[in-house]
CSV table of C-alpha atoms in Angstrom, one decimal:
chain,number,residue,atom,x,y,z
A,117,GLY,CA,116.2,-160.8,-2.6
A,118,ALA,CA,116.6,-164.2,-0.8
A,119,VAL,CA,115.5,-166.3,-4.2
A,120,VAL,CA,116.6,-169.8,-4.2
A,121,SER,CA,117.0,-172.4,-7.3
A,122,GLN,CA,116.6,-175.4,-7.6
A,123,HIS,CA,117.9,-178.2,-10.8
A,124,PRO,CA,116.4,-179.9,-11.6
A,125,SER,CA,112.9,-179.1,-10.9
A,126,ARG,CA,111.6,-182.8,-11.9
A,127,VAL,CA,113.8,-186.1,-12.7
A,128,ILE,CA,112.8,-189.8,-13.4
A,129,CYS,CA,115.2,-192.0,-13.3
A,130,LYS,CA,116.2,-195.9,-13.4
A,131,SER,CA,116.7,-197.7,-10.3
A,132,GLY,CA,120.8,-198.3,-9.4
A,133,THR,CA,122.5,-194.5,-11.0
A,134,SER,CA,123.4,-191.5,-9.7
A,135,VAL,CA,121.5,-188.4,-9.9
A,136,LYS,CA,122.7,-184.9,-8.8
A,137,ILE,CA,120.6,-181.9,-7.3
A,138,GLU,CA,121.9,-178.5,-8.1
A,139,CYS,CA,121.1,-176.0,-5.4
A,140,ARG,CA,122.3,-172.5,-5.5
A,141,SER,CA,121.6,-168.6,-3.8
A,142,LEU,CA,120.5,-166.1,-6.1
A,143,ASP,CA,121.3,-162.4,-4.4
A,144,PHE,CA,123.3,-163.6,-0.9
A,145,GLN,CA,126.0,-165.4,-0.6
A,146,ALA,CA,125.0,-168.6,1.3
A,147,THR,CA,127.2,-169.6,4.2
A,148,THR,CA,125.4,-173.0,5.1
A,149,MET,CA,121.9,-174.4,2.9
A,150,PHE,CA,120.4,-177.2,4.5
A,151,TRP,CA,119.0,-180.4,2.4
A,152,TYR,CA,115.9,-182.3,3.5
A,153,ARG,CA,113.1,-184.5,1.2
A,154,GLN,CA,109.1,-184.4,2.7
A,155,PHE,CA,106.9,-187.4,1.8
A,156,PRO,CA,103.6,-186.6,1.0
A,157,LYS,CA,101.1,-184.4,3.0
A,158,GLN,CA,104.1,-184.9,5.3
A,159,SER,CA,106.5,-181.9,6.7
A,160,LEU,CA,110.1,-181.9,5.9
A,161,MET,CA,112.9,-183.6,7.2
A,162,LEU,CA,115.9,-182.6,7.4
A,163,MET,CA,118.5,-184.9,5.5
A,164,ALA,CA,122.0,-182.6,6.0
A,165,THR,CA,123.7,-179.5,7.0
A,166,SER,CA,126.1,-178.4,4.3
A,167,ASN,CA,129.1,-175.5,5.3
A,168,GLU,CA,130.6,-173.4,2.5
A,169,GLY,CA,134.0,-175.4,2.4
A,170,SER,CA,133.4,-178.2,5.2
A,171,LYS,CA,131.7,-181.8,4.8
A,172,ALA,CA,127.9,-181.5,5.2
A,173,THR,CA,126.1,-182.9,8.8
A,174,TYR,CA,124.1,-185.3,8.8
A,175,GLU,CA,121.0,-186.2,10.4
A,176,GLN,CA,121.6,-190.0,11.5
A,177,GLY,CA,119.7,-192.3,10.0
A,178,VAL,CA,120.7,-190.2,6.3
A,179,GLU,CA,123.6,-192.9,4.8
A,180,LYS,CA,126.6,-190.2,3.9
A,181,ASP,CA,127.2,-192.5,1.4
A,182,LYS,CA,124.6,-192.4,-0.6
A,183,PHE,CA,123.5,-189.2,-0.2
A,184,LEU,CA,126.7,-186.5,-1.3
A,185,ILE,CA,126.5,-183.6,-0.8
A,186,ASN,CA,129.3,-180.8,-2.0
A,187,HIS,CA,128.7,-177.2,-0.8
A,188,ALA,CA,131.8,-176.1,-2.9
A,189,SER,CA,131.1,-172.2,-3.2
A,190,LEU,CA,129.1,-169.3,-1.7
A,191,THR,CA,126.0,-169.4,-3.8
A,192,LEU,CA,126.3,-173.4,-4.9
A,193,SER,CA,125.7,-176.7,-3.0
A,194,THR,CA,124.8,-180.0,-4.9
A,195,LEU,CA,123.1,-183.2,-3.6
A,196,THR,CA,124.2,-186.5,-5.7
A,197,VAL,CA,121.5,-189.9,-5.3
A,198,THR,CA,124.0,-192.9,-5.6
A,199,SER,CA,122.9,-195.9,-6.8
A,200,ALA,CA,118.9,-194.3,-6.2
A,201,HIS,CA,116.3,-196.7,-5.8
A,202,PRO,CA,112.2,-195.8,-5.3
A,203,GLU,CA,112.7,-195.7,-1.8
A,204,ASP,CA,114.7,-192.9,-2.8
A,205,SER,CA,111.4,-191.5,-4.9
A,206,SER,CA,110.7,-188.0,-2.3
A,207,PHE,CA,110.3,-184.2,-3.4
A,208,TYR,CA,113.5,-182.3,-2.1
A,209,ILE,CA,114.3,-179.0,-0.9
A,210,CYS,CA,117.0,-177.1,-0.3
A,211,SER,CA,117.5,-174.0,2.0
A,212,ALA,CA,120.3,-171.4,2.3
A,213,ARG,CA,121.0,-167.8,5.3
A,214,ARG,CA,122.7,-165.4,4.6
A,215,SER,CA,125.9,-165.2,4.8
A,216,SER,CA,125.9,-161.2,5.8
A,217,GLY,CA,123.8,-158.6,5.0
A,218,GLY,CA,120.0,-158.8,6.2
A,219,ASN,CA,118.3,-161.2,8.1
A,220,THR,CA,120.8,-163.7,8.5
A,221,ASP,CA,118.4,-166.3,10.7
A,222,THR,CA,116.1,-167.2,8.0
A,223,GLN,CA,115.7,-170.4,5.7
A,224,TYR,CA,115.0,-169.7,2.9
A,225,PHE,CA,113.7,-172.6,0.4
A,226,GLY,CA,114.0,-173.2,-3.4
A,227,PRO,CA,111.6,-174.9,-5.5
A,228,GLY,CA,111.6,-177.8,-4.9
A,229,THR,CA,113.0,-181.3,-7.2
A,230,ARG,CA,110.4,-184.1,-7.3
A,231,LEU,CA,112.4,-187.3,-7.8
A,232,THR,CA,110.5,-190.8,-9.4
A,233,VAL,CA,113.2,-194.0,-8.8
A,234,LEU,CA,112.0,-196.2,-11.1
B,125,GLU,CA,113.6,-182.4,23.4
B,126,ASP,CA,112.9,-179.2,21.0
B,127,GLN,CA,109.5,-179.9,19.6
B,128,VAL,CA,107.2,-177.8,18.3
B,129,THR,CA,103.1,-178.2,17.9
B,130,GLN,CA,100.6,-176.6,15.4
B,131,SER,CA,96.4,-177.1,15.2
B,132,PRO,CA,94.3,-177.3,13.4
B,133,GLU,CA,96.1,-180.4,11.2
B,134,ALA,CA,94.2,-178.8,8.8
B,135,LEU,CA,90.8,-176.5,9.2
B,136,ARG,CA,88.5,-174.9,6.6
B,137,LEU,CA,87.1,-172.2,6.4
B,138,GLN,CA,84.6,-169.9,3.5
B,139,GLU,CA,85.7,-166.9,2.5
B,140,GLY,CA,86.0,-163.7,4.3
B,141,GLU,CA,86.0,-165.8,7.8
B,142,SER,CA,87.8,-165.1,9.3
B,143,SER,CA,90.1,-167.5,12.4
B,144,SER,CA,93.6,-168.4,13.6
B,145,LEU,CA,96.7,-171.3,13.3
B,146,ASN,CA,98.8,-172.6,16.8
B,147,CYS,CA,102.1,-172.6,16.6
B,148,SER,CA,103.0,-174.9,20.3
B,149,TYR,CA,106.1,-174.8,21.1
B,150,THR,CA,109.1,-176.6,23.5
B,151,VAL,CA,113.1,-175.1,23.2
B,152,SER,CA,116.2,-175.0,24.6
B,153,GLY,CA,115.4,-171.3,24.3
B,154,LEU,CA,114.0,-169.9,21.9
B,155,ARG,CA,116.3,-167.5,19.0
B,156,GLY,CA,114.1,-167.4,17.0
B,157,LEU,CA,110.1,-168.5,15.4
B,158,PHE,CA,109.5,-168.7,11.4
B,159,TRP,CA,106.5,-169.6,9.6
B,160,TYR,CA,106.3,-170.3,6.1
B,161,ARG,CA,103.7,-170.9,3.7
B,162,GLN,CA,103.8,-173.6,1.2
B,163,ASP,CA,101.6,-174.3,-1.6
B,164,PRO,CA,101.7,-178.1,-3.5
B,165,GLY,CA,104.6,-179.7,-4.8
B,166,LYS,CA,106.6,-176.5,-4.0
B,167,GLY,CA,109.0,-175.2,-1.9
B,168,PRO,CA,108.0,-173.8,1.9
B,169,GLU,CA,107.5,-169.5,1.2
B,170,PHE,CA,108.9,-167.7,3.5
B,171,LEU,CA,105.7,-165.2,6.3
B,172,PHE,CA,107.6,-164.3,9.1
B,173,THR,CA,110.4,-163.8,11.5
B,174,LEU,CA,109.1,-164.0,15.2
B,175,TYR,CA,112.3,-163.3,17.6
B,176,SER,CA,110.7,-162.1,21.2
B,177,ALA,CA,107.3,-162.7,22.9
B,178,GLY,CA,104.5,-159.6,22.3
B,179,GLU,CA,106.2,-158.6,19.7
B,180,GLU,CA,103.9,-158.8,16.0
B,181,LYS,CA,104.1,-158.8,12.1
B,182,GLU,CA,102.4,-158.6,9.1
B,183,LYS,CA,101.5,-158.7,6.2
B,184,GLU,CA,97.9,-158.2,3.2
B,185,ARG,CA,95.6,-161.1,5.4
B,186,LEU,CA,98.8,-162.8,7.9
B,187,LYS,CA,99.4,-161.3,11.3
B,188,ALA,CA,102.1,-163.7,12.9
B,189,THR,CA,101.6,-163.1,17.0
B,190,LEU,CA,104.5,-164.5,19.9
B,191,THR,CA,104.3,-165.5,24.0
B,192,LYS,CA,106.7,-167.5,24.8
B,193,LYS,CA,104.9,-170.5,25.0
B,194,GLU,CA,103.1,-170.9,21.6
B,195,SER,CA,103.3,-168.3,18.4
B,196,PHE,CA,99.5,-167.4,16.3
B,197,LEU,CA,99.3,-166.5,12.6
B,198,HIS,CA,95.6,-164.5,12.5
B,199,ILE,CA,94.5,-164.8,8.9
B,200,THR,CA,91.9,-162.2,8.5
B,201,ALA,CA,88.5,-162.1,5.9
B,202,PRO,CA,90.1,-165.4,4.1
B,203,LYS,CA,90.4,-165.4,0.0
B,204,PRO,CA,91.3,-168.3,-1.6
B,205,GLU,CA,94.1,-168.6,-3.1
B,206,ASP,CA,94.9,-168.0,0.9
B,207,SER,CA,95.1,-171.8,0.6
B,208,ALA,CA,98.1,-173.8,1.6
B,209,THR,CA,99.7,-175.2,3.8
B,210,TYR,CA,100.9,-172.6,6.6
B,211,LEU,CA,104.5,-174.2,8.5
B,212,CYS,CA,106.2,-173.0,11.5
B,213,ALA,CA,109.3,-174.1,12.8
B,214,ALA,CA,111.2,-173.0,15.4
B,215,ALA,CA,115.1,-172.3,15.5
B,216,PRO,CA,117.2,-173.2,19.6
B,217,SER,CA,119.2,-170.9,21.3
B,218,GLY,CA,123.0,-172.1,19.1
B,219,PHE,CA,121.3,-173.5,16.0
B,220,GLN,CA,121.9,-174.7,12.8
B,221,LYS,CA,118.6,-176.4,12.5
B,222,LEU,CA,115.3,-175.4,12.7
B,223,VAL,CA,112.3,-178.0,14.4
B,224,PHE,CA,109.3,-177.7,12.1
B,225,GLY,CA,105.6,-178.0,12.7
B,226,THR,CA,103.5,-180.6,10.2
B,227,GLY,CA,101.2,-178.1,9.7
B,228,THR,CA,98.2,-177.2,9.6
B,229,ARG,CA,96.3,-177.1,5.8
B,230,LEU,CA,94.1,-173.9,5.0
B,231,LEU,CA,91.3,-174.3,2.9
B,232,VAL,CA,89.9,-171.3,1.7
B,233,SER,CA,86.7,-171.7,0.0
B,234,PRO,CA,85.0,-168.5,-2.0
């Protein structure tokens, strides 16, 4: 168990458009999900913590209005990159923690979404 | 400030050549220490969670250990398929988020 999926796996868009990335916990409920971005050969950078039914908590330096996060259910969180620009091109990865039943400390990661903005 | 440091940055081994990866941490009250494996272009894959000094966990050729300041990931008789980046992360007490190290890139040659 503890499978997390992301959709899409790759997306290419034009500058100025918005892109939505979905993160789903497939076999467990997740009150808390996390969104990261990762640049080549670097470690993960936490962007925001997403809590079901409440507003996300953003890390310092992350623009709330640009990276919209919605966690509408216990199995789904979405990240929308609004008015994307080439500098937003990156690898976006989500993770989820179990709400209950088993290891509730471990973050399980999705496969990632490669965003390319032209 | 909470911090996690991994060494070496990169490690090249011959198949069958055992070695260890190091993860040093300074966090305010460790709640848990996590090891992940990440292949290129993929999300991290969970390996182990360690909670207290002296704890050890094993999975196939990997064994993770924990002291009050460090964690080690021992790789016994590695195979080429063990090639990946290994990430260590610490969770401070009362945590919501993990503090990640920069990872060790392991390459195992046949």
